[in-house]
PDB file of C-alpha atoms in Angstrom:
ATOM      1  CA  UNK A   1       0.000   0.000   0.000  1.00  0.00           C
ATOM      2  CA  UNK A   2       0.984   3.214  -1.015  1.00  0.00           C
ATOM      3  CA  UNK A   3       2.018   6.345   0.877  1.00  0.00           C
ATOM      4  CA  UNK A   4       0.733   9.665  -0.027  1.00  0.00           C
ATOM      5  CA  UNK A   5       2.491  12.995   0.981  1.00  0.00           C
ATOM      6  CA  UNK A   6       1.429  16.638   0.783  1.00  0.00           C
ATOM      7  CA  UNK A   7       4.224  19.460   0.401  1.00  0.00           C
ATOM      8  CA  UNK A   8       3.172  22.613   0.747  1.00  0.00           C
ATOM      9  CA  UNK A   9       6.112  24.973  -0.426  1.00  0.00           C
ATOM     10  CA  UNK A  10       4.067  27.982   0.168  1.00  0.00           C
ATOM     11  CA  UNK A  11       4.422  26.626   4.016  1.00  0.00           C
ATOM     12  CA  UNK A  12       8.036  25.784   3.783  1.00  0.00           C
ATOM     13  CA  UNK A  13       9.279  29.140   1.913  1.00  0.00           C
ATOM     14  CA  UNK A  14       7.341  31.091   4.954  1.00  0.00           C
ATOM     15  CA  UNK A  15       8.859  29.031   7.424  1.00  0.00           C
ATOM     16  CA  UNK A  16      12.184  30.179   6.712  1.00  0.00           C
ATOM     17  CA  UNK A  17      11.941  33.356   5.571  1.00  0.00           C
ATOM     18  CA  UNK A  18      11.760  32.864   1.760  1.00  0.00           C
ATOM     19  CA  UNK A  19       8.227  34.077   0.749  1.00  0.00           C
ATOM     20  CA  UNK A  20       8.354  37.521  -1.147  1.00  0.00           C
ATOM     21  CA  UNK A  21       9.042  40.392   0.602  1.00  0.00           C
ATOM     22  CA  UNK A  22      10.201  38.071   3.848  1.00  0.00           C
ATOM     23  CA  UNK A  23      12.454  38.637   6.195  1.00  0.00           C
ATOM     24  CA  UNK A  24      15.372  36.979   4.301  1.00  0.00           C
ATOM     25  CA  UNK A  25      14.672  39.269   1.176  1.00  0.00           C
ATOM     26  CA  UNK A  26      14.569  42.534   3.910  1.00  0.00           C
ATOM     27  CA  UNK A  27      17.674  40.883   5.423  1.00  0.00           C
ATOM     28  CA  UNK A  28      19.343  40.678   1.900  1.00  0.00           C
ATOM     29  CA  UNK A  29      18.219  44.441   0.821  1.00  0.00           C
ATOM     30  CA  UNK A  30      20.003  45.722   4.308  1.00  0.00           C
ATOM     31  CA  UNK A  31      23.033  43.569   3.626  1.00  0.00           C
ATOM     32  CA  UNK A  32      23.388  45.261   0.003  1.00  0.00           C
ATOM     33  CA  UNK A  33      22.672  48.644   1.186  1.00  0.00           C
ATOM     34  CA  UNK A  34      24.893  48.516   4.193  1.00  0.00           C
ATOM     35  CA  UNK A  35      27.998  46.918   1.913  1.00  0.00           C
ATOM     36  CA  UNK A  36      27.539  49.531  -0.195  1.00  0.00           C
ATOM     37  CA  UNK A  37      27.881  52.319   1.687  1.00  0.00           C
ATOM     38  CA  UNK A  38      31.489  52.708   1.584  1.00  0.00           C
ATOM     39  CA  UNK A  39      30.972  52.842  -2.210  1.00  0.00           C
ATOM     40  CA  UNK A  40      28.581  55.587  -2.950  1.00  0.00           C
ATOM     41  CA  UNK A  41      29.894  59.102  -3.863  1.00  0.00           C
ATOM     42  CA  UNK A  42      30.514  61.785  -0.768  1.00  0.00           C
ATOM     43  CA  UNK A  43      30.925  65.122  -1.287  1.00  0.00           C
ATOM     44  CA  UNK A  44      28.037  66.304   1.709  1.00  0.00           C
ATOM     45  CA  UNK A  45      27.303  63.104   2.397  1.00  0.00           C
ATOM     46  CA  UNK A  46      23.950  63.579   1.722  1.00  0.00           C
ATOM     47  CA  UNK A  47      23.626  60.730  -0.645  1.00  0.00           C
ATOM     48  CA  UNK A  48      24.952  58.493   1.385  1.00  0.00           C
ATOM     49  CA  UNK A  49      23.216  58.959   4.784  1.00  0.00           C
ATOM     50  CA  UNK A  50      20.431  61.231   4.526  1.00  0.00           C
ATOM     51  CA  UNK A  51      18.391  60.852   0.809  1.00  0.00           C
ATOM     52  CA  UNK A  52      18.620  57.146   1.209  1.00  0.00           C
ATOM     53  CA  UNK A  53      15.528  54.418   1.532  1.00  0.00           C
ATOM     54  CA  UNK A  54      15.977  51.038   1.931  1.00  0.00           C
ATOM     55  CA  UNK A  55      12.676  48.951   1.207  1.00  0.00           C
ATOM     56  CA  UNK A  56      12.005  45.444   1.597  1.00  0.00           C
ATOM     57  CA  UNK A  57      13.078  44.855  -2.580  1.00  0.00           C
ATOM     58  CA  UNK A  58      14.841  48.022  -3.141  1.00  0.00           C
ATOM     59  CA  UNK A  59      17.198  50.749  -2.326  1.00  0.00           C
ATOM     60  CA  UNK A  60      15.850  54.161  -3.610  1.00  0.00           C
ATOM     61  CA  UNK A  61      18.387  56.809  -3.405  1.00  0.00           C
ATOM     62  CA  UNK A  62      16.418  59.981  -3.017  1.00  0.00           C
ATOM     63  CA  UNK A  63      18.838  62.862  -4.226  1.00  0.00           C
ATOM     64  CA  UNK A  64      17.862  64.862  -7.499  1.00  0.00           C
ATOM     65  CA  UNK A  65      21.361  63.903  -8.372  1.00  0.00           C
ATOM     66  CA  UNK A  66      21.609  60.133  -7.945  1.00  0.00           C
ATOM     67  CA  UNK A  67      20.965  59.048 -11.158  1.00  0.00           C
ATOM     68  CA  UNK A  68      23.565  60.871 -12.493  1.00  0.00           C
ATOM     69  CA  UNK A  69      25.981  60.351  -9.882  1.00  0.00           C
ATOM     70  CA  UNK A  70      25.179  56.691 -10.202  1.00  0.00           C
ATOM     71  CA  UNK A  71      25.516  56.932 -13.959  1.00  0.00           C
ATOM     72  CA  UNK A  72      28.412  59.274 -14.234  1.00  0.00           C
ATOM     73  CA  UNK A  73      30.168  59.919 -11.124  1.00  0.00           C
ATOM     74  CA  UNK A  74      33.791  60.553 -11.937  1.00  0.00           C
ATOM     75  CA  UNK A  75      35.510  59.248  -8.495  1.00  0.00           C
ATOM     76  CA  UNK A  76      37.384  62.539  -7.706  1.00  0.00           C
ATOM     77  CA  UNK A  77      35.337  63.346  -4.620  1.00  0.00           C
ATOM     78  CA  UNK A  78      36.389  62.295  -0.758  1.00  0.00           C
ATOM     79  CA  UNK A  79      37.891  58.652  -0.758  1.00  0.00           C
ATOM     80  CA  UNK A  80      36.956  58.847  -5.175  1.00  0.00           C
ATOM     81  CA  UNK A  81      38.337  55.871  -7.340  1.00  0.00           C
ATOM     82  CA  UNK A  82      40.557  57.938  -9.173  1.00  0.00           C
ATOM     83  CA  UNK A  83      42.280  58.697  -5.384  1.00  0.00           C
ATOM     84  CA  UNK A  84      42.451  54.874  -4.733  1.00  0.00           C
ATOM     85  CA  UNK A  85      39.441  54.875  -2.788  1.00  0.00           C
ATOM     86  CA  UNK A  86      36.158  52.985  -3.880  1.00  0.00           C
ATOM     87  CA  UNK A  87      33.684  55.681  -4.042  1.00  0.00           C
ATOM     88  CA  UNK A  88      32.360  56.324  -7.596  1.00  0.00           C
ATOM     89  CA  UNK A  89      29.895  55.651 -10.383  1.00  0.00           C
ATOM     90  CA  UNK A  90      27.994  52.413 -10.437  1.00  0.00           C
ATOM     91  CA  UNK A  91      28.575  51.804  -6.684  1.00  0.00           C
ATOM     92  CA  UNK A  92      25.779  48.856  -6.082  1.00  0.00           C
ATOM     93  CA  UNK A  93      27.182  46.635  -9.317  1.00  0.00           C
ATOM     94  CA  UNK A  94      30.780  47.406  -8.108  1.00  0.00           C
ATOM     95  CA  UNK A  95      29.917  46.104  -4.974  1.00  0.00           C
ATOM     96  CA  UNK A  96      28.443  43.265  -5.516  1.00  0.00           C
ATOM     97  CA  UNK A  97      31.730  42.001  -7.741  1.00  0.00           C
ATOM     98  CA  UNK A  98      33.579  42.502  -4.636  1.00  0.00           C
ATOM     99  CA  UNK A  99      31.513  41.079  -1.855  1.00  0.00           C
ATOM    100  CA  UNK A 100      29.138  38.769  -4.075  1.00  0.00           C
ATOM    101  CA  UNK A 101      29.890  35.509  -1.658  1.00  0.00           C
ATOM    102  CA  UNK A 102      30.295  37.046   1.728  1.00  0.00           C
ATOM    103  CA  UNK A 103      26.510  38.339   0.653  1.00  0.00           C
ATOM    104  CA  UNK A 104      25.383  35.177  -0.182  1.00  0.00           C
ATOM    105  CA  UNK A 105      26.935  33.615   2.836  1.00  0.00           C
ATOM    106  CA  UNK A 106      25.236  35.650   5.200  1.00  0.00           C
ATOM    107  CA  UNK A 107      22.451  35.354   3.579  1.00  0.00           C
ATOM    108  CA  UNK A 108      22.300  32.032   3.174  1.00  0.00           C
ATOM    109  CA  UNK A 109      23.336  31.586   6.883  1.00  0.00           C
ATOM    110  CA  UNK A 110      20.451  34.023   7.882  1.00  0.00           C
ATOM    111  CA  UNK A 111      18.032  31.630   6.010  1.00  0.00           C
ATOM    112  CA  UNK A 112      18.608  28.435   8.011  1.00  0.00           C
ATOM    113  CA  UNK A 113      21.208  27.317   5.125  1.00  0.00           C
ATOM    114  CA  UNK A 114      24.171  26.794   3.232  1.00  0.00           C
ATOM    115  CA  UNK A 115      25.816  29.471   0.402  1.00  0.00           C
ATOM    116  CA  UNK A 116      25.815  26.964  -3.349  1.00  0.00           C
ATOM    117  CA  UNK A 117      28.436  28.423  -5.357  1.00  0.00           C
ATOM    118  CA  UNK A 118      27.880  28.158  -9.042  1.00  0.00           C
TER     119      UNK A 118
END
């Protein structure tokens, strides 16, 4: 005689964290935004502390001129690229090629889990 089984995923995913906009997806946003801190362009700081959101999926940068910094930014300012420091233009993409596994580690860890690496 046969055995059946019912899996609810929905159930699992919750259970640790994983269902959209969870905790794990909060914890991940925070993780980003906090590693990438050091990158992002300071002149006033501004941009870095003050015209910042971080939401559950995102991390809005709220200056009239973070686009364009984020686009463009030429890395002369305070601690700039071009003065062997990290701050400059595309700050979130350059971050991630840096600290792409300690991320996933953490994040993984947070989650009740183990980091794959492909």
């Amino acid at each position: 005689m046969g055995t059946i089984v019912k899996i609810d995923p929905g159930r699992i995913l919750k259970k640790r964290g994983l269902e959209p906009n969870g905790k794990v997806q909060r914890f991940l946003t925070n993780e980003v935004a906090r590693m990438a801190n050091p990158y992002v362009p300071f002149k006033t700081g501004n941009l870095k502390n003050i015209q910042v959101r971080v939401l559950p999926n995102c991390i809005i940068y709220y200056a009239p001129y973070a686009k364009k910094q984020y686009y463009e930014n030429s890395g002369n300012g305070k601690q700039g690229t071009n003065k062997g420091g990290l701050r400059g233009k595309l700050w979130i993409s350059r971050m991630l090629a840096d600290h792409k596994k300690e991320i996933l580690k953490s994040v993984a860890a947070y989650a009740g889990g183990k980091a794959k690496w492909m």
